[in-house]
Amino acid sequence: MKSLWLPIASFVAGALLMLAGLWVVVGYPDVEHVSVRIYEARLLDAETHSVGLLVGSCNGAPRATSLRGPEYLEVEVTAFRFKRHQDDCQDFLEVSFRQSDLGPLPAELLDTHTGEVVEIRGGR
């Protein structure tokens, strides 16, 4: 009988943790997952095509998706942020682009959220 309680207790604990995680995501109506602006792009490593992006979120776990468009490297950054308040800080995101997809790393990228072209500044 003792050996039966351990799996049941583990299952109940896991279910409670899952519900707590769901509440964290759903329980904060002021938080949204949105596209955010790229303020600055800086080349970090030319060999690995690593670029640092300064983006419009504050501790929002930003993520980038990219594709090679007809004119520019097109990049969209999404992050979590509060709906009611402007973010008081910006997040830094390091992105490595695959060389096979790009050819040489371009000097500019297109922020698909704003439609603005952002220069990739060289060096650290």
JSON list of C-alpha atoms in Angstrom, two decimals, residues 65-124:
[
{"chain": "A", "resi": 65, "resn": "THR", "atom": "CA", "xyz": [12.37, 34.76, -36.19]},
{"chain": "A", "resi": 66, "resn": "SER", "atom": "CA", "xyz": [13.99, 35.66, -39.47]},
{"chain": "A", "resi": 67, "resn": "LEU", "atom": "CA", "xyz": [13.91, 35.00, -43.16]},
{"chain": "A", "resi": 68, "resn": "ARG", "atom": "CA", "xyz": [15.72, 36.27, -46.19]},
{"chain": "A", "resi": 69, "resn": "GLY", "atom": "CA", "xyz": [13.39, 38.68, -47.98]},
{"chain": "A", "resi": 70, "resn": "PRO", "atom": "CA", "xyz": [13.81, 40.04, -51.49]},
{"chain": "A", "resi": 71, "resn": "GLU", "atom": "CA", "xyz": [15.71, 43.12, -50.27]},
{"chain": "A", "resi": 72, "resn": "TYR", "atom": "CA", "xyz": [16.61, 42.61, -46.60]},
{"chain": "A", "resi": 73, "resn": "LEU", "atom": "CA", "xyz": [17.07, 40.09, -43.87]},
{"chain": "A", "resi": 74, "resn": "GLU", "atom": "CA", "xyz": [13.60, 40.30, -42.30]},
{"chain": "A", "resi": 75, "resn": "VAL", "atom": "CA", "xyz": [13.47, 39.89, -38.52]},
{"chain": "A", "resi": 76, "resn": "GLU", "atom": "CA", "xyz": [10.51, 39.78, -36.16]},
{"chain": "A", "resi": 77, "resn": "VAL", "atom": "CA", "xyz": [11.01, 39.83, -32.39]},
{"chain": "A", "resi": 78, "resn": "THR", "atom": "CA", "xyz": [8.21, 38.79, -30.05]},
{"chain": "A", "resi": 79, "resn": "ALA", "atom": "CA", "xyz": [8.19, 39.15, -26.26]},
{"chain": "A", "resi": 80, "resn": "PHE", "atom": "CA", "xyz": [5.94, 39.37, -23.25]},
{"chain": "A", "resi": 81, "resn": "ARG", "atom": "CA", "xyz": [5.12, 42.85, -21.93]},
{"chain": "A", "resi": 82, "resn": "PHE", "atom": "CA", "xyz": [2.57, 44.67, -19.82]},
{"chain": "A", "resi": 83, "resn": "LYS", "atom": "CA", "xyz": [-0.42, 46.13, -21.68]},
{"chain": "A", "resi": 84, "resn": "ARG", "atom": "CA", "xyz": [-0.96, 49.20, -19.53]},
{"chain": "A", "resi": 85, "resn": "HIS", "atom": "CA", "xyz": [2.56, 50.38, -18.82]},
{"chain": "A", "resi": 86, "resn": "GLN", "atom": "CA", "xyz": [5.37, 51.34, -21.14]},
{"chain": "A", "resi": 87, "resn": "ASP", "atom": "CA", "xyz": [8.49, 49.30, -20.52]},
{"chain": "A", "resi": 88, "resn": "ASP", "atom": "CA", "xyz": [11.15, 51.19, -18.59]},
{"chain": "A", "resi": 89, "resn": "CYS", "atom": "CA", "xyz": [14.00, 49.14, -20.00]},
{"chain": "A", "resi": 90, "resn": "GLN", "atom": "CA", "xyz": [15.01, 47.22, -23.10]},
{"chain": "A", "resi": 91, "resn": "ASP", "atom": "CA", "xyz": [16.07, 43.62, -23.58]},
{"chain": "A", "resi": 92, "resn": "PHE", "atom": "CA", "xyz": [19.22, 42.45, -25.33]},
{"chain": "A", "resi": 93, "resn": "LEU", "atom": "CA", "xyz": [18.83, 39.44, -27.58]},
{"chain": "A", "resi": 94, "resn": "GLU", "atom": "CA", "xyz": [21.69, 37.61, -29.30]},
{"chain": "A", "resi": 95, "resn": "VAL", "atom": "CA", "xyz": [20.71, 35.97, -32.59]},
{"chain": "A", "resi": 96, "resn": "SER", "atom": "CA", "xyz": [22.89, 33.80, -34.83]},
{"chain": "A", "resi": 97, "resn": "PHE", "atom": "CA", "xyz": [21.82, 33.64, -38.45]},
{"chain": "A", "resi": 98, "resn": "ARG", "atom": "CA", "xyz": [22.72, 30.57, -40.52]},
{"chain": "A", "resi": 99, "resn": "GLN", "atom": "CA", "xyz": [25.24, 31.46, -43.18]},
{"chain": "A", "resi": 100, "resn": "SER", "atom": "CA", "xyz": [23.76, 28.98, -45.66]},
{"chain": "A", "resi": 101, "resn": "ASP", "atom": "CA", "xyz": [20.46, 30.89, -45.52]},
{"chain": "A", "resi": 102, "resn": "LEU", "atom": "CA", "xyz": [22.02, 34.32, -45.89]},
{"chain": "A", "resi": 103, "resn": "GLY", "atom": "CA", "xyz": [25.18, 34.27, -47.87]},
{"chain": "A", "resi": 104, "resn": "PRO", "atom": "CA", "xyz": [27.20, 37.20, -46.57]},
{"chain": "A", "resi": 105, "resn": "LEU", "atom": "CA", "xyz": [25.62, 38.95, -43.58]},
{"chain": "A", "resi": 106, "resn": "PRO", "atom": "CA", "xyz": [23.85, 42.08, -44.85]},
{"chain": "A", "resi": 107, "resn": "ALA", "atom": "CA", "xyz": [24.56, 45.55, -43.48]},
{"chain": "A", "resi": 108, "resn": "GLU", "atom": "CA", "xyz": [20.89, 46.14, -42.66]},
{"chain": "A", "resi": 109, "resn": "LEU", "atom": "CA", "xyz": [17.84, 44.24, -41.52]},
{"chain": "A", "resi": 110, "resn": "LEU", "atom": "CA", "xyz": [14.13, 44.93, -41.80]},
{"chain": "A", "resi": 111, "resn": "ASP", "atom": "CA", "xyz": [12.16, 45.08, -38.54]},
{"chain": "A", "resi": 112, "resn": "THR", "atom": "CA", "xyz": [8.91, 43.49, -39.72]},
{"chain": "A", "resi": 113, "resn": "HIS", "atom": "CA", "xyz": [7.04, 44.90, -36.71]},
{"chain": "A", "resi": 114, "resn": "THR", "atom": "CA", "xyz": [7.68, 48.55, -37.58]},
{"chain": "A", "resi": 115, "resn": "GLY", "atom": "CA", "xyz": [8.64, 48.24, -41.24]},
{"chain": "A", "resi": 116, "resn": "GLU", "atom": "CA", "xyz": [11.84, 50.17, -40.48]},
{"chain": "A", "resi": 117, "resn": "VAL", "atom": "CA", "xyz": [15.28, 49.28, -41.78]},
{"chain": "A", "resi": 118, "resn": "VAL", "atom": "CA", "xyz": [17.86, 48.91, -38.97]},
{"chain": "A", "resi": 119, "resn": "GLU", "atom": "CA", "xyz": [21.57, 49.19, -39.69]},
{"chain": "A", "resi": 120, "resn": "ILE", "atom": "CA", "xyz": [23.73, 46.35, -38.35]},
{"chain": "A", "resi": 121, "resn": "ARG", "atom": "CA", "xyz": [26.61, 48.24, -36.79]},
{"chain": "A", "resi": 122, "resn": "GLY", "atom": "CA", "xyz": [30.01, 46.54, -36.94]},
{"chain": "A", "resi": 123, "resn": "GLY", "atom": "CA", "xyz": [32.15, 45.37, -34.05]},
{"chain": "A", "resi": 124, "resn": "ARG", "atom": "CA", "xyz": [31.52, 45.30, -30.34]}
]
